[in-house]
Amino acid sequence: MIVVRTIPALRDALAKPRRAGARIALVPTMGAFHEGHLSLMARARAQCDVVVVSLFINAPQFNETSDLLAYPRTEARDSELAGATGVDYLFAPAAAEMYPEGFASTVAVDVPVDRLEGRRRGSAHFHAVATIVTKLFNIVGPDVAYFGQKDAQQAHVIKRLVRDLDLPVAIEVCPIVREPDGLAMSSRNAQLDLAERVRALALHQALSAAGDAVASGERDPFTVTQRARTVLDRAGVVTEYFELVAPATLAPVQQIDGSVLALVAAQVGSTHLIDNELLSTVTTAGSTDPGSA
Ligand code: AMP
């Protein structure tokens, strides 16, 4: 695997395989790799000829400086893991490479970005995500880009970006990878102390409680949400939101019919965690996770 620091160097490296008709994959990340990231890379490896992983901590998408400073930076280890997963190029530019002096452009996708994660982080968060992803698409020119269902709202914004601006890239949204006890893998899990790690399980348990309620016939979103919130409250985590939304639009549902996406965010100690699960009125197991396929 080759580590590339500059945009011209990456374009040069990709020019020849592109001319030869190679299928190019991009996996955008902010590093601190875990099995979730590696699953995206492995899928890209299986489906494409050239795999590019970007590792860039995109400062403008952080709404709090403390969160940006606390974000794990483990490039040497990341580089080893990506190489072992069959990645061809790790694109790890400096901030000045991506945001040169005088940078003044923003890509704003006007799906409701002030709800859910956007309510806490501000709509500027998703504008910053759309901007950096557009830049990465323009730099790499991937045939396919891989994102995780873990960040469901982000995946929704990116799919809309690609559709609205006719960007010539296919978007693959990959299942959530979890720890054996159900906690969704996240770079932020490393910030949890032992007691917080136990409390963090409440997010998954709340989703399961909601799934159980739906499986047992409950169709009122408010009642289902209350059951989930009780689980979160008992665990002593600070719930930011628990919402049932339509999977295609992320609009809140008035009635549970077919599939609904349950989205949760909570503050565990000083760490912000999110998770989600697709709940269905038609399965017998109570819930299906698009992430556990
Ligand atoms: P990040 O480095 O946190 O920006 O994540 C990079 C990509 O990995 C995003 O598309 C995330 O949605 C995805 N991702 C993060 N955690 C997981 C997980 N547990 N399972 C699957 N994908 C994930």
CSV table of C-alpha atoms and ligand atoms in Angstrom, one decimal:
chain,number,residue,atom,x,y,z
A,1,MET,CA,0.0,0.0,0.0
A,2,ILE,CA,1.2,3.5,-0.8
A,3,VAL,CA,0.6,6.5,1.4
A,4,VAL,CA,-0.1,9.6,-0.7
A,5,ARG,CA,-0.1,13.1,0.7
A,6,THR,CA,-0.9,15.4,-2.2
A,7,ILE,CA,-3.8,15.7,-4.7
A,8,PRO,CA,-1.5,15.7,-7.8
A,9,ALA,CA,0.3,12.6,-6.6
A,10,LEU,CA,-3.0,10.7,-6.1
A,11,ARG,CA,-4.3,11.9,-9.5
A,12,ASP,CA,-1.1,10.7,-11.2
A,13,ALA,CA,-1.2,7.3,-9.5
A,14,LEU,CA,-4.8,6.8,-10.6
A,15,ALA,CA,-4.5,8.1,-14.2
A,16,LYS,CA,-3.0,4.9,-15.6
A,17,PRO,CA,-5.4,2.4,-14.1
A,18,ARG,CA,-8.3,4.7,-15.0
A,19,ARG,CA,-7.2,4.7,-18.6
A,20,ALA,CA,-7.0,1.0,-18.5
A,21,GLY,CA,-10.6,0.8,-17.4
A,22,ALA,CA,-10.0,-0.2,-13.8
A,23,ARG,CA,-12.9,0.2,-11.4
A,24,ILE,CA,-11.9,2.6,-8.7
A,25,ALA,CA,-13.2,2.5,-5.1
A,26,LEU,CA,-13.1,5.2,-2.5
A,27,VAL,CA,-13.6,4.8,1.2
A,28,PRO,CA,-13.7,8.1,3.0
A,29,THR,CA,-12.7,8.0,6.7
A,30,MET,CA,-11.3,10.1,9.5
A,31,GLY,CA,-9.0,7.3,10.8
A,32,ALA,CA,-8.8,5.4,14.1
A,33,PHE,CA,-9.8,2.3,12.2
A,34,HIS,CA,-11.9,-0.5,13.6
A,35,GLU,CA,-13.7,-3.5,12.1
A,36,GLY,CA,-16.5,-1.1,10.8
A,37,HIS,CA,-14.0,0.8,8.6
A,38,LEU,CA,-12.2,-2.4,7.6
A,39,SER,CA,-15.6,-3.9,6.5
A,40,LEU,CA,-16.0,-1.0,4.0
A,41,MET,CA,-12.4,-1.5,2.8
A,42,ALA,CA,-12.9,-5.3,2.4
A,43,ARG,CA,-16.1,-4.8,0.4
A,44,ALA,CA,-14.4,-2.2,-1.8
A,45,ARG,CA,-11.5,-4.7,-2.3
A,46,ALA,CA,-13.9,-7.5,-3.3
A,47,GLN,CA,-15.8,-5.3,-5.8
A,48,CYS,CA,-13.2,-3.0,-7.4
A,49,ASP,CA,-9.8,-3.1,-9.0
A,50,VAL,CA,-8.2,-0.1,-7.2
A,51,VAL,CA,-9.1,0.8,-3.6
A,52,VAL,CA,-8.4,4.3,-2.3
A,53,VAL,CA,-9.0,5.0,1.4
A,54,SER,CA,-8.9,8.7,2.5
A,55,LEU,CA,-7.8,9.5,6.0
A,56,PHE,CA,-8.6,13.1,6.8
A,57,ILE,CA,-9.9,14.6,10.0
A,58,ASN,CA,-12.2,17.2,8.6
A,59,ALA,CA,-12.0,20.1,11.1
A,60,PRO,CA,-15.0,22.1,9.7
A,61,GLN,CA,-17.4,19.3,10.4
A,62,PHE,CA,-16.7,19.4,14.2
A,63,ASN,CA,-18.9,21.8,16.1
A,64,GLU,CA,-16.8,21.7,19.2
A,65,THR,CA,-13.0,22.2,19.4
A,66,SER,CA,-12.8,19.9,22.3
A,67,ASP,CA,-14.3,17.1,20.2
A,68,LEU,CA,-11.8,17.8,17.4
A,69,LEU,CA,-8.9,17.8,19.8
A,70,ALA,CA,-10.0,14.6,21.5
A,71,TYR,CA,-10.5,12.8,18.2
A,72,PRO,CA,-8.1,9.8,18.0
A,73,ARG,CA,-5.1,10.1,15.6
A,74,THR,CA,-3.5,6.8,14.9
A,75,GLU,CA,-2.1,7.0,11.4
A,76,ALA,CA,0.7,4.5,11.7
A,77,ARG,CA,-1.6,1.8,13.0
A,78,ASP,CA,-4.3,2.7,10.5
A,79,SER,CA,-1.8,2.4,7.7
A,80,GLU,CA,-0.9,-1.1,8.8
A,81,LEU,CA,-4.5,-2.2,9.0
A,82,ALA,CA,-5.5,-0.7,5.7
A,83,GLY,CA,-2.5,-2.4,4.0
A,84,ALA,CA,-3.4,-5.7,5.5
A,85,THR,CA,-7.0,-5.3,4.2
A,86,GLY,CA,-5.7,-4.9,0.6
A,87,VAL,CA,-6.0,-1.2,0.2
A,88,ASP,CA,-3.9,0.2,-2.6
A,89,TYR,CA,-3.6,3.9,-1.7
A,90,LEU,CA,-4.1,5.6,1.7
A,91,PHE,CA,-4.7,9.3,0.9
A,92,ALA,CA,-3.7,11.2,4.0
A,93,PRO,CA,-3.4,14.9,3.1
A,94,ALA,CA,-2.5,17.7,5.5
A,95,ALA,CA,-5.2,20.3,6.2
A,96,ALA,CA,-3.6,22.9,4.0
A,97,GLU,CA,-3.8,20.5,1.0
A,98,MET,CA,-7.5,20.2,1.3
A,99,TYR,CA,-8.2,23.8,2.5
A,100,PRO,CA,-5.7,26.1,0.9
A,101,GLU,CA,-5.4,29.7,1.8
A,102,GLY,CA,-8.6,31.5,0.7
A,103,PHE,CA,-10.8,28.5,0.5
A,104,ALA,CA,-14.3,29.9,0.2
A,105,SER,CA,-16.7,27.3,-1.2
A,106,THR,CA,-19.4,25.2,0.5
A,107,VAL,CA,-21.7,22.4,-0.8
A,108,ALA,CA,-25.0,22.7,1.0
A,109,VAL,CA,-27.5,19.8,0.6
A,110,ASP,CA,-30.8,21.1,1.8
A,111,VAL,CA,-32.4,18.0,3.1
A,112,PRO,CA,-33.4,18.8,6.6
A,113,VAL,CA,-29.9,18.9,8.1
A,114,ASP,CA,-31.0,20.8,11.3
A,115,ARG,CA,-32.7,17.7,12.7
A,116,LEU,CA,-31.2,14.6,14.4
A,117,GLU,CA,-27.4,15.0,14.3
A,118,GLY,CA,-27.8,18.4,12.8
A,119,ARG,CA,-29.8,19.7,15.8
A,120,ARG,CA,-26.8,19.2,18.1
A,121,ARG,CA,-24.1,19.9,15.6
A,122,GLY,CA,-25.7,22.6,13.5
A,123,SER,CA,-26.5,22.3,9.8
A,124,ALA,CA,-22.9,23.5,9.1
A,125,HIS,CA,-21.9,20.0,10.1
A,126,PHE,CA,-23.6,18.3,7.1
A,127,HIS,CA,-22.5,21.2,4.8
A,128,ALA,CA,-18.9,20.5,5.8
A,129,VAL,CA,-19.4,16.8,5.2
A,130,ALA,CA,-21.0,17.4,1.8
A,131,THR,CA,-18.1,19.8,0.9
A,132,ILE,CA,-15.3,17.4,1.8
A,133,VAL,CA,-17.0,14.4,0.2
A,134,THR,CA,-17.5,16.4,-3.0
A,135,LYS,CA,-13.8,17.3,-3.0
A,136,LEU,CA,-12.8,13.7,-2.4
A,137,PHE,CA,-15.0,12.6,-5.3
A,138,ASN,CA,-13.4,15.2,-7.5
A,139,ILE,CA,-9.9,14.2,-6.5
A,140,VAL,CA,-10.3,10.5,-6.8
A,141,GLY,CA,-13.0,10.1,-9.4
A,142,PRO,CA,-14.3,6.8,-7.9
A,143,ASP,CA,-16.7,4.5,-9.6
A,144,VAL,CA,-18.0,3.4,-6.2
A,145,ALA,CA,-17.8,5.1,-2.8
A,146,TYR,CA,-18.4,3.2,0.4
A,147,PHE,CA,-20.2,4.6,3.5
A,148,GLY,CA,-21.5,3.0,6.7
A,149,GLN,CA,-25.1,2.7,7.7
A,150,LYS,CA,-23.8,3.6,11.2
A,151,ASP,CA,-24.0,7.3,10.1
A,152,ALA,CA,-27.4,7.0,8.5
A,153,GLN,CA,-28.1,10.7,8.2
A,154,GLN,CA,-24.7,11.2,6.6
A,155,ALA,CA,-25.4,8.5,4.1
A,156,HIS,CA,-28.8,10.0,3.3
A,157,VAL,CA,-27.2,13.5,2.7
A,158,ILE,CA,-24.5,11.9,0.4
A,159,LYS,CA,-27.0,10.0,-1.6
A,160,ARG,CA,-29.0,13.2,-2.2
A,161,LEU,CA,-25.8,15.1,-3.1
A,162,VAL,CA,-24.9,12.5,-5.7
A,163,ARG,CA,-28.4,12.4,-7.1
A,164,ASP,CA,-29.0,16.2,-7.2
A,165,LEU,CA,-25.6,17.1,-8.7
A,166,ASP,CA,-25.4,14.1,-11.1
A,167,LEU,CA,-22.1,13.0,-9.6
A,168,PRO,CA,-20.9,10.0,-11.6
A,169,VAL,CA,-20.3,7.7,-8.6
A,170,ALA,CA,-22.3,4.8,-7.1
A,171,ILE,CA,-22.9,4.9,-3.4
A,172,GLU,CA,-22.7,1.7,-1.4
A,173,VAL,CA,-24.0,1.8,2.2
A,174,CYS,CA,-22.6,-1.0,4.3
A,175,PRO,CA,-24.0,-2.7,7.4
A,176,ILE,CA,-23.2,-1.6,10.9
A,177,VAL,CA,-20.4,-3.7,12.5
A,178,ARG,CA,-20.9,-4.3,16.2
A,179,GLU,CA,-18.9,-5.5,19.2
A,180,PRO,CA,-19.9,-9.0,20.3
A,181,ASP,CA,-22.2,-7.4,23.0
A,182,GLY,CA,-24.0,-5.2,20.4
A,183,LEU,CA,-22.3,-1.9,20.8
A,184,ALA,CA,-21.8,-0.3,17.4
A,185,MET,CA,-18.2,0.1,16.6
A,186,SER,CA,-17.0,3.7,16.6
A,187,SER,CA,-13.7,5.5,16.8
A,188,ARG,CA,-15.2,7.3,19.8
A,189,ASN,CA,-15.6,4.1,21.8
A,190,ALA,CA,-11.9,4.4,22.7
A,191,GLN,CA,-12.8,7.5,24.7
A,192,LEU,CA,-15.1,5.5,27.1
A,193,ASP,CA,-13.9,4.5,30.5
A,194,LEU,CA,-14.9,1.0,31.8
A,195,ALA,CA,-18.2,2.2,33.5
A,196,GLU,CA,-19.1,4.3,30.5
A,197,ARG,CA,-18.4,1.3,28.2
A,198,VAL,CA,-21.1,-0.6,30.1
A,199,ARG,CA,-23.6,2.3,30.0
A,200,ALA,CA,-22.9,2.7,26.3
A,201,LEU,CA,-24.7,-0.6,25.7
A,202,ALA,CA,-27.9,1.1,26.4
A,203,LEU,CA,-28.1,2.5,22.9
A,204,HIS,CA,-28.3,-0.9,21.3
A,205,GLN,CA,-30.5,-2.2,24.1
A,206,ALA,CA,-32.9,0.8,23.5
A,207,LEU,CA,-33.0,-0.1,19.8
A,208,SER,CA,-33.7,-3.8,20.7
A,209,ALA,CA,-36.5,-2.7,23.1
A,210,ALA,CA,-38.1,-0.7,20.3
A,211,GLY,CA,-37.7,-3.6,18.0
A,212,ASP,CA,-39.4,-5.9,20.5
A,213,ALA,CA,-42.3,-3.5,21.0
A,214,VAL,CA,-42.9,-3.4,17.2
A,215,ALA,CA,-42.6,-7.1,16.9
A,216,SER,CA,-45.2,-7.6,19.6
A,217,GLY,CA,-47.6,-5.4,17.7
A,218,GLU,CA,-47.1,-1.9,19.0
A,219,ARG,CA,-47.7,0.6,16.1
A,220,ASP,CA,-47.7,3.9,18.0
A,221,PRO,CA,-44.3,5.7,17.5
A,222,PHE,CA,-44.7,7.6,20.7
A,223,THR,CA,-45.2,4.4,22.8
A,224,VAL,CA,-42.3,2.6,21.1
A,225,THR,CA,-40.1,5.7,21.6
A,226,GLN,CA,-41.0,5.9,25.3
A,227,ARG,CA,-40.0,2.2,25.8
A,228,ALA,CA,-36.6,2.9,24.3
A,229,ARG,CA,-36.1,6.1,26.3
A,230,THR,CA,-36.8,4.2,29.5
A,231,VAL,CA,-33.9,1.9,28.7
A,232,LEU,CA,-31.6,4.9,28.1
A,233,ASP,CA,-32.8,6.7,31.2
A,234,ARG,CA,-32.3,3.7,33.4
A,235,ALA,CA,-28.7,3.3,32.1
A,236,GLY,CA,-28.0,6.9,33.1
A,237,VAL,CA,-27.0,8.1,29.7
A,238,VAL,CA,-28.2,11.5,28.4
A,239,THR,CA,-30.5,10.9,25.4
A,240,GLU,CA,-30.1,13.4,22.7
A,241,TYR,CA,-32.8,11.9,20.5
A,242,PHE,CA,-34.6,8.6,19.8
A,243,GLU,CA,-36.7,8.9,16.7
A,244,LEU,CA,-38.6,6.6,14.4
A,245,VAL,CA,-38.3,7.8,10.8
A,246,ALA,CA,-39.1,6.6,7.3
A,247,PRO,CA,-35.9,4.9,5.9
A,248,ALA,CA,-36.0,6.7,2.5
A,249,THR,CA,-36.6,10.2,3.7
A,250,LEU,CA,-35.7,10.2,7.4
A,251,ALA,CA,-39.0,12.1,8.1
A,252,PRO,CA,-40.6,11.2,11.4
A,253,VAL,CA,-43.4,8.6,11.1
A,254,GLN,CA,-46.9,9.0,12.5
A,255,GLN,CA,-47.7,5.3,12.3
A,256,ILE,CA,-45.5,2.2,12.2
A,257,ASP,CA,-46.3,0.4,9.0
A,258,GLY,CA,-43.7,-1.8,7.2
A,259,SER,CA,-40.2,-0.7,7.9
A,260,VAL,CA,-39.1,2.2,10.1
A,261,LEU,CA,-35.6,3.3,11.0
A,262,ALA,CA,-35.0,3.8,14.7
A,263,LEU,CA,-32.2,6.4,15.3
A,264,VAL,CA,-30.6,7.1,18.6
A,265,ALA,CA,-28.0,9.5,19.9
A,266,ALA,CA,-26.8,9.8,23.5
A,267,GLN,CA,-24.1,11.4,25.5
A,268,VAL,CA,-22.2,8.8,27.6
A,269,GLY,CA,-20.0,10.7,29.9
A,270,SER,CA,-18.5,13.3,27.6
A,271,THR,CA,-18.7,11.0,24.5
A,272,HIS,CA,-21.4,11.4,21.9
A,273,LEU,CA,-22.5,8.0,20.5
A,274,ILE,CA,-25.1,7.2,17.7
A,275,ASP,CA,-26.7,4.0,16.5
A,276,ASN,CA,-29.6,2.9,14.4
A,277,GLU,CA,-31.6,-0.1,13.4
A,278,LEU,CA,-34.2,-0.9,10.9
A,279,LEU,CA,-37.4,-2.2,12.6
A,280,SER,CA,-39.9,-4.1,10.7
A,281,THR,CA,-43.5,-5.1,11.3
A,282,VAL,CA,-43.1,-8.2,9.2
A,283,THR,CA,-40.2,-10.1,10.8
A,284,THR,CA,-40.7,-12.6,13.6
A,285,ALA,CA,-37.3,-11.9,15.2
A,286,GLY,CA,-38.5,-8.4,16.2
A,287,SER,CA,-36.0,-6.4,14.3
A,288,THR,CA,-33.7,-6.6,11.4
A,289,ASP,CA,-30.5,-4.6,11.3
A,290,PRO,CA,-29.4,-3.6,7.9
A,291,GLY,CA,-26.0,-3.7,9.6
A,292,SER,CA,-26.0,-7.4,10.6
A,293,ALA,CA,-26.5,-8.9,7.1
B,1,AMP,P1,-15.5,7.9,10.3
B,1,AMP,O1,-14.0,7.6,10.2
B,1,AMP,O2,-16.1,7.7,11.6
B,1,AMP,O3,-15.9,9.1,9.5
B,1,AMP,O4,-16.2,6.7,9.4
B,1,AMP,C1,-15.8,6.4,8.1
B,1,AMP,C2,-16.8,5.5,7.5
B,1,AMP,O5,-17.0,4.3,8.3
B,1,AMP,C3,-18.2,6.2,7.5
B,1,AMP,O6,-18.9,5.9,6.3
B,1,AMP,C4,-18.9,5.5,8.7
B,1,AMP,O7,-20.3,5.4,8.5
B,1,AMP,C5,-18.3,4.1,8.6
B,1,AMP,N1,-18.4,3.4,9.9
B,1,AMP,C6,-18.1,3.9,11.1
B,1,AMP,N2,-18.4,3.0,12.0
B,1,AMP,C7,-19.0,1.9,11.4
B,1,AMP,C8,-19.5,0.7,11.9
B,1,AMP,N3,-19.5,0.3,13.2
B,1,AMP,N4,-19.9,-0.2,10.9
B,1,AMP,C9,-19.9,0.1,9.6
B,1,AMP,N5,-19.4,1.3,9.1
B,1,AMP,C10,-19.0,2.2,10.0
